[in-house]
Every structure is written in structure tokens, then in C-alpha cells.
mmCIF file of C-alpha atoms in Angstrom:
data_model
loop_
_atom_site.group_PDB
_atom_site.id
_atom_site.type_symbol
_atom_site.label_atom_id
_atom_site.label_comp_id
_atom_site.label_asym_id
_atom_site.label_seq_id
_atom_site.Cartn_x
_atom_site.Cartn_y
_atom_site.Cartn_z
ATOM 1 C CA UNK A 1 -5.440 4.193 2.676
ATOM 2 C CA UNK A 2 -3.378 1.079 2.140
ATOM 3 C CA UNK A 3 -0.380 2.577 0.318
ATOM 4 C CA UNK A 4 1.093 4.370 3.324
ATOM 5 C CA UNK A 5 1.825 1.005 4.920
ATOM 6 C CA UNK A 6 2.867 -0.898 1.814
ATOM 7 C CA UNK A 7 6.489 -0.730 2.877
ATOM 8 C CA UNK A 8 5.665 -3.081 5.738
ATOM 9 C CA UNK A 9 3.565 -5.422 3.615
ATOM 10 C CA UNK A 10 6.399 -5.537 1.118
ATOM 11 C CA UNK A 11 8.886 -6.192 3.878
ATOM 12 C CA UNK A 12 6.975 -9.320 4.807
ATOM 13 C CA UNK A 13 7.396 -10.557 1.243
ATOM 14 C CA UNK A 14 11.115 -9.806 1.390
ATOM 15 C CA UNK A 15 11.539 -11.667 4.651
ATOM 16 C CA UNK A 16 9.452 -14.595 3.414
ATOM 17 C CA UNK A 17 11.516 -15.254 0.482
ATOM 18 C CA UNK A 18 9.440 3.535 -17.669
ATOM 19 C CA UNK A 19 6.808 5.571 -18.048
ATOM 20 C CA UNK A 20 6.714 2.464 -20.226
ATOM 21 C CA UNK A 21 8.943 -0.556 -20.437
ATOM 22 C CA UNK A 22 10.908 0.881 -23.369
ATOM 23 C CA UNK A 23 11.773 3.962 -21.304
ATOM 24 C CA UNK A 24 13.766 1.911 -18.797
ATOM 25 C CA UNK A 25 17.509 1.734 -19.512
ATOM 26 C CA UNK A 26 18.631 -1.802 -20.410
ATOM 27 C CA UNK A 27 20.410 -3.738 -17.692
ATOM 28 C CA UNK A 28 24.052 -4.383 -18.532
ATOM 29 C CA UNK A 29 25.282 -7.968 -18.117
ATOM 30 C CA UNK A 30 27.741 -6.854 -15.417
ATOM 31 C CA UNK A 31 25.046 -5.235 -13.281
ATOM 32 C CA UNK A 32 23.559 -6.841 -10.202
ATOM 33 C CA UNK A 33 20.521 -9.051 -10.877
ATOM 34 C CA UNK A 34 18.722 -6.787 -8.379
ATOM 35 C CA UNK A 35 19.359 -3.678 -10.504
ATOM 36 C CA UNK A 36 16.333 -1.541 -11.390
ATOM 37 C CA UNK A 37 15.778 1.875 -12.974
ATOM 38 C CA UNK A 38 16.639 4.230 -10.123
ATOM 39 C CA UNK A 39 17.900 7.552 -11.555
ATOM 40 C CA UNK A 40 17.549 9.391 -8.222
ATOM 41 C CA UNK A 41 19.134 6.631 -6.154
ATOM 42 C CA UNK A 42 21.151 9.010 -3.980
ATOM 43 C CA UNK A 43 18.014 10.890 -2.903
ATOM 44 C CA UNK A 44 16.091 7.636 -2.526
ATOM 45 C CA UNK A 45 18.757 6.198 -0.233
ATOM 46 C CA UNK A 46 18.649 9.325 1.917
ATOM 47 C CA UNK A 47 14.873 8.995 2.190
ATOM 48 C CA UNK A 48 15.251 5.293 2.986
ATOM 49 C CA UNK A 49 17.602 6.167 5.865
ATOM 50 C CA UNK A 50 15.080 8.734 7.099
ATOM 51 C CA UNK A 51 12.367 6.067 7.078
ATOM 52 C CA UNK A 52 14.652 3.755 9.072
ATOM 53 C CA UNK A 53 15.122 6.481 11.669
ATOM 54 C CA UNK A 54 11.392 7.230 11.746
ATOM 55 C CA UNK A 55 10.505 3.565 12.146
ATOM 56 C CA UNK A 56 13.064 2.892 14.855
ATOM 57 C CA UNK A 57 12.585 5.972 17.008
ATOM 58 C CA UNK A 58 8.932 6.881 16.506
ATOM 59 C CA UNK A 59 6.797 4.134 15.010
ATOM 60 C CA UNK A 60 8.150 1.050 16.787
ATOM 61 C CA UNK A 61 7.931 2.618 20.267
ATOM 62 C CA UNK A 62 4.290 3.485 19.555
ATOM 63 C CA UNK A 63 3.713 -0.066 18.305
ATOM 64 C CA UNK A 64 5.143 -1.477 21.538
ATOM 65 C CA UNK A 65 2.600 0.514 23.530
ATOM 66 C CA UNK A 66 -0.203 -0.444 21.121
ATOM 67 C CA UNK A 67 0.542 -4.139 21.662
ATOM 68 C CA UNK A 68 -0.783 -3.752 25.200
ATOM 69 C CA UNK A 69 -4.234 -3.502 23.629
ATOM 70 C CA UNK A 70 -5.919 -6.948 23.639
ATOM 71 C CA UNK A 71 -5.496 -8.807 20.349
ATOM 72 C CA UNK A 72 -9.254 -9.054 19.594
ATOM 73 C CA UNK A 73 -9.496 -5.264 19.794
ATOM 74 C CA UNK A 74 -6.478 -4.869 17.495
ATOM 75 C CA UNK A 75 -8.132 -7.208 15.001
ATOM 76 C CA UNK A 76 -11.256 -5.052 15.057
ATOM 77 C CA UNK A 77 -9.133 -1.993 14.236
ATOM 78 C CA UNK A 78 -7.542 -3.783 11.267
ATOM 79 C CA UNK A 79 -10.989 -4.798 10.014
ATOM 80 C CA UNK A 80 -12.213 -1.203 10.267
ATOM 81 C CA UNK A 81 -9.425 0.113 8.045
ATOM 82 C CA UNK A 82 -9.763 -2.785 5.611
ATOM 83 C CA UNK A 83 -13.425 -1.865 5.209
ATOM 84 C CA UNK A 84 -12.551 1.755 4.411
ATOM 85 C CA UNK A 85 -10.164 0.519 1.733
ATOM 86 C CA UNK A 86 -13.098 -1.085 -0.076
ATOM 87 C CA UNK A 87 -14.121 2.373 -1.388
ATOM 88 C CA UNK A 88 -11.046 3.116 -3.541
ATOM 89 C CA UNK A 89 -11.010 -0.550 -4.535
ATOM 90 C CA UNK A 90 -14.580 -0.174 -5.800
ATOM 91 C CA UNK A 91 -13.689 2.879 -7.880
ATOM 92 C CA UNK A 92 -10.627 1.186 -9.345
ATOM 93 C CA UNK A 93 -12.423 -2.044 -10.229
ATOM 94 C CA UNK A 94 -14.971 0.043 -12.135
ATOM 95 C CA UNK A 95 -12.220 1.955 -13.947
ATOM 96 C CA UNK A 96 -10.548 -1.337 -14.810
ATOM 97 C CA UNK A 97 -13.786 -2.711 -16.253
ATOM 98 C CA UNK A 98 -14.123 -5.543 -13.721
ATOM 99 C CA UNK A 99 -17.857 -5.837 -12.930
ATOM 100 C CA UNK A 100 -17.464 -9.050 -10.916
ATOM 101 C CA UNK A 101 -14.834 -7.506 -8.658
ATOM 102 C CA UNK A 102 -16.870 -4.306 -8.373
ATOM 103 C CA UNK A 103 -20.095 -6.078 -7.404
ATOM 104 C CA UNK A 104 -18.272 -8.262 -4.882
ATOM 105 C CA UNK A 105 -16.641 -5.181 -3.359
ATOM 106 C CA UNK A 106 -20.015 -3.423 -3.080
ATOM 107 C CA UNK A 107 -21.480 -6.466 -1.354
ATOM 108 C CA UNK A 108 -18.525 -6.710 1.035
ATOM 109 C CA UNK A 109 -18.695 -3.042 1.971
ATOM 110 C CA UNK A 110 -22.468 -3.069 2.483
ATOM 111 C CA UNK A 111 -22.389 -6.238 4.568
ATOM 112 C CA UNK A 112 -19.412 -5.310 6.731
ATOM 113 C CA UNK A 113 -20.621 -1.743 7.260
ATOM 114 C CA UNK A 114 -24.052 -2.900 8.461
ATOM 115 C CA UNK A 115 -23.881 -6.420 9.891
ATOM 116 C CA UNK A 116 -20.192 -5.929 10.669
ATOM 117 C CA UNK A 117 -20.875 -2.742 12.680
ATOM 118 C CA UNK A 118 -18.997 -0.096 10.661
ATOM 119 C CA UNK A 119 -16.502 -2.674 9.484
ATOM 120 C CA UNK A 120 -15.054 -3.752 12.820
ATOM 121 C CA UNK A 121 -16.234 -7.294 12.058
ATOM 122 C CA UNK A 122 -15.799 -9.110 8.741
ATOM 123 C CA UNK A 123 -18.828 -11.338 8.092
ATOM 124 C CA UNK A 124 -18.275 -10.935 4.333
ATOM 125 C CA UNK A 125 -15.135 -13.078 4.411
ATOM 126 C CA UNK A 126 -16.861 -15.729 6.499
ATOM 127 C CA UNK A 127 -19.639 -15.820 3.917
ATOM 128 C CA UNK A 128 -17.175 -16.380 1.075
ATOM 129 C CA UNK A 129 -16.980 -12.894 -0.451
ATOM 130 C CA UNK A 130 -13.426 -12.437 -1.726
ATOM 131 C CA UNK A 131 -11.627 -9.248 -0.733
ATOM 132 C CA UNK A 132 -9.994 -7.495 -3.691
ATOM 133 C CA UNK A 133 -7.400 -4.761 -3.281
ATOM 134 C CA UNK A 134 -7.034 -2.407 -6.223
ATOM 135 C CA UNK A 135 -5.430 1.036 -6.246
ATOM 136 C CA UNK A 136 -5.068 3.749 -8.873
ATOM 137 C CA UNK A 137 -1.444 2.811 -9.523
ATOM 138 C CA UNK A 138 -2.689 -0.617 -10.623
ATOM 139 C CA UNK A 139 -5.414 1.008 -12.705
ATOM 140 C CA UNK A 140 -2.872 3.186 -14.511
ATOM 141 C CA UNK A 141 -0.798 0.077 -15.161
ATOM 142 C CA UNK A 142 -3.802 -1.750 -16.630
ATOM 143 C CA UNK A 143 -4.321 1.260 -18.888
ATOM 144 C CA UNK A 144 -0.789 0.823 -20.227
ATOM 145 C CA UNK A 145 1.110 3.396 -18.149
ATOM 146 C CA UNK A 146 4.540 2.059 -17.227
ATOM 147 C CA UNK A 147 5.938 2.275 -13.678
ATOM 148 C CA UNK A 148 8.517 4.947 -14.428
ATOM 149 C CA UNK A 149 11.523 5.379 -12.134
ATOM 150 C CA UNK A 150 11.724 3.938 -8.644
ATOM 151 C CA UNK A 151 10.941 6.376 -5.835
ATOM 152 C CA UNK A 152 11.267 6.120 -2.053
ATOM 153 C CA UNK A 153 8.673 8.328 -0.377
ATOM 154 C CA UNK A 154 9.022 9.733 3.140
ATOM 155 C CA UNK A 155 6.667 7.833 5.481
ATOM 156 C CA UNK A 156 5.149 5.787 2.624
ATOM 157 C CA UNK A 157 8.276 3.853 1.658
ATOM 158 C CA UNK A 158 8.975 2.181 -1.723
ATOM 159 C CA UNK A 159 7.031 3.422 -4.721
ATOM 160 C CA UNK A 160 7.341 4.331 -8.386
ATOM 161 C CA UNK A 161 6.379 7.427 -10.323
ATOM 162 C CA UNK A 162 3.149 5.736 -11.406
ATOM 163 C CA UNK A 163 2.268 4.574 -7.899
ATOM 164 C CA UNK A 164 3.055 7.994 -6.438
ATOM 165 C CA UNK A 165 0.513 9.528 -8.812
ATOM 166 C CA UNK A 166 -1.812 6.710 -7.794
ATOM 167 C CA UNK A 167 -1.808 7.793 -4.148
ATOM 168 C CA UNK A 168 -3.352 11.121 -5.102
ATOM 169 C CA UNK A 169 -5.726 9.358 -7.475
ATOM 170 C CA UNK A 170 -7.120 7.170 -4.716
ATOM 171 C CA UNK A 171 -7.839 10.211 -2.563
ATOM 172 C CA UNK A 172 -9.579 11.923 -5.457
ATOM 173 C CA UNK A 173 -11.753 8.847 -5.957
ATOM 174 C CA UNK A 174 -13.122 9.074 -2.434
ATOM 175 C CA UNK A 175 -14.212 12.617 -3.224
ATOM 176 C CA UNK A 176 -15.627 11.577 -6.622
ATOM 177 C CA UNK A 177 -17.654 8.792 -4.983
ATOM 178 C CA UNK A 178 -19.258 11.427 -2.769
ATOM 179 C CA UNK A 179 -17.786 9.870 0.354
ATOM 180 C CA UNK A 180 -16.702 13.260 1.689
ATOM 181 C CA UNK A 181 -15.782 16.821 0.789
ATOM 182 C CA UNK A 182 -12.145 17.801 0.253
ATOM 183 C CA UNK A 183 -11.930 19.352 3.726
ATOM 184 C CA UNK A 184 -13.532 16.304 5.314
ATOM 185 C CA UNK A 185 -11.133 14.010 3.458
ATOM 186 C CA UNK A 186 -8.109 16.008 4.586
ATOM 187 C CA UNK A 187 -9.294 15.874 8.184
ATOM 188 C CA UNK A 188 -10.031 12.154 7.959
ATOM 189 C CA UNK A 189 -6.626 11.358 6.474
ATOM 190 C CA UNK A 190 -4.866 13.448 9.119
ATOM 191 C CA UNK A 191 -6.636 11.541 11.894
ATOM 192 C CA UNK A 192 -6.918 8.030 10.457
ATOM 193 C CA UNK A 193 -3.660 7.581 8.543
ATOM 194 C CA UNK A 194 -1.371 7.475 11.621
ATOM 195 C CA UNK A 195 -3.735 5.030 13.323
ATOM 196 C CA UNK A 196 -3.786 2.746 10.283
ATOM 197 C CA UNK A 197 0.000 2.810 9.940
ATOM 198 C CA UNK A 198 0.409 1.801 13.590
ATOM 199 C CA UNK A 199 -2.160 -0.971 13.175
ATOM 200 C CA UNK A 200 -0.483 -2.410 10.086
ATOM 201 C CA UNK A 201 3.030 -2.005 11.479
ATOM 202 C CA UNK A 202 2.034 -3.892 14.612
ATOM 203 C CA UNK A 203 0.994 -6.857 12.476
ATOM 204 C CA UNK A 204 4.420 -7.053 10.775
ATOM 205 C CA UNK A 205 7.636 -8.292 12.373
ATOM 206 C CA UNK A 206 9.997 -6.765 9.795
ATOM 207 C CA UNK A 207 12.877 -4.685 11.142
ATOM 208 C CA UNK A 208 14.926 -2.339 9.015
ATOM 209 C CA UNK A 209 18.680 -2.897 8.668
ATOM 210 C CA UNK A 210 18.432 -6.648 9.277
ATOM 211 C CA UNK A 211 18.583 -7.918 5.685
ATOM 212 C CA UNK A 212 22.294 -7.363 5.122
ATOM 213 C CA UNK A 213 24.294 -4.826 3.100
ATOM 214 C CA UNK A 214 22.015 -5.033 0.044
ATOM 215 C CA UNK A 215 18.734 -4.391 1.844
ATOM 216 C CA UNK A 216 17.957 -1.280 -0.210
ATOM 217 C CA UNK A 217 18.430 -3.164 -3.484
ATOM 218 C CA UNK A 218 16.396 -6.132 -2.254
ATOM 219 C CA UNK A 219 13.461 -3.995 -1.134
ATOM 220 C CA UNK A 220 13.554 -2.058 -4.419
ATOM 221 C CA UNK A 221 13.625 -5.227 -6.531
ATOM 222 C CA UNK A 222 10.905 -6.975 -4.542
ATOM 223 C CA UNK A 223 8.596 -3.948 -4.574
ATOM 224 C CA UNK A 224 8.831 -3.408 -8.327
ATOM 225 C CA UNK A 225 8.432 -7.103 -9.135
ATOM 226 C CA UNK A 226 5.495 -7.396 -6.727
ATOM 227 C CA UNK A 227 3.732 -4.456 -8.346
ATOM 228 C CA UNK A 228 4.446 -5.900 -11.788
ATOM 229 C CA UNK A 229 2.633 -9.082 -10.781
ATOM 230 C CA UNK A 230 -0.334 -7.112 -9.393
ATOM 231 C CA UNK A 231 -0.669 -5.103 -12.594
ATOM 232 C CA UNK A 232 -0.115 -8.137 -14.812
ATOM 233 C CA UNK A 233 2.769 -6.589 -16.728
#
């Protein structure tokens, strides 16, 4: 369930600093160095403005209320959702042929779910078990599928065609792992996704419309380059 809040994780990177590659149009010398393949840019910009409105008038007010919750309790909530994310990570590490990552993820999930009381505590990190984060978009990339065109998704934020497909893939993996039925998954996502978004947004100080006139281009460039690094392209 990490992708719905990736816009905010990405924003932190911004503030701190083809269906394959051949399918992407070449960048002309006169174009901005931030230029990326964005054939539906007009629609993407409209969606970006919608996300700004949603963040400013709905999400941030909820975050302000949530910050009245004591910080230790908020940390426990973040740990809980991080533990749930171990399940799609496990499936993706197996699909990527990474037995070390897969075994570490199994150990983390088992330890944090039991000793960590359903994941609200994170003894696995204290005991030196590295937390990996793998999603189906990354798996597709490791299999040779290019990112395709840039896409801005309502609620989810920056994405690509490959990563958009990956969101559905991660949900399907939870079902394939036997974690829940389709109806149970739909109910769980409806209940847990808003709570996770609020939790992750609270931990990030990024504010839309504060990065200057080229914010859209900067977010687009940073997202695509960040994903390229994760995939190893």
C-alpha cells in the first residue's frame, strides 16, 4: 500500500535536492533539461491541480488534527503500515529472483507481526534485518518492461504507465499469497488506504505550489529518475 503516498515521499526528495527506452521520443537540444516523455501533459497537469486542491483542502486539515495524537502513537501507526507492505515486497522479491531479500522480508514480517505485536513495533530493524521495498512496477522494470509515458494519477500522484499497472499487480499479489479474498482486500483497502495516506502525509513537510513555476516539471523529472534508479535502468 505504499504507492498511494509516493507523491509525498518523492516530494521529500525534490525538496532535499517507453514501454521501452527506444519508444521514448528523443529530447531535442532546445528542450528543457527537465523534459520527459509526457504525451498527455495537458490531462496530467489538470490532475496535478486536482491533487493540489485535494491536498490543501482535505488532506492537510486532517493531518493537522492527526498531529494532536502523541508522536509515539503516530510512530506505531507508521510501523503497522510498513509491516503490511512487507507482503507485496515478499512477492516481488520472489518474482525478481532475490532469495536473500525474500528470506529477510519473511523474517522481518514474522518477527514484527509476533514480537512486534501486529507490526506496531519494529524489533526486526533493531536486530539488523534490512527493510526492502519492492513493488510490481519495479518487478516489471527488472523484467525489461520500460516505464512508458508519464502519468499523474488522482490521489496517487506521479506515476508511469508501468507503475500504474504495478499498483494493480501489488493488490493481486496479496490475493495470490492467500492473504485475503478479493472482497476482503477491497474492504481492507477502502478502510486502511486513507489512514495510511494521512500517516505518511503527516511525516512529510512538503507543500504543493512552493517549488516555483516549474514545480510540475521538477516533480515529473525527479519521480522518473528516482524510479529509474530503483529499477536499475
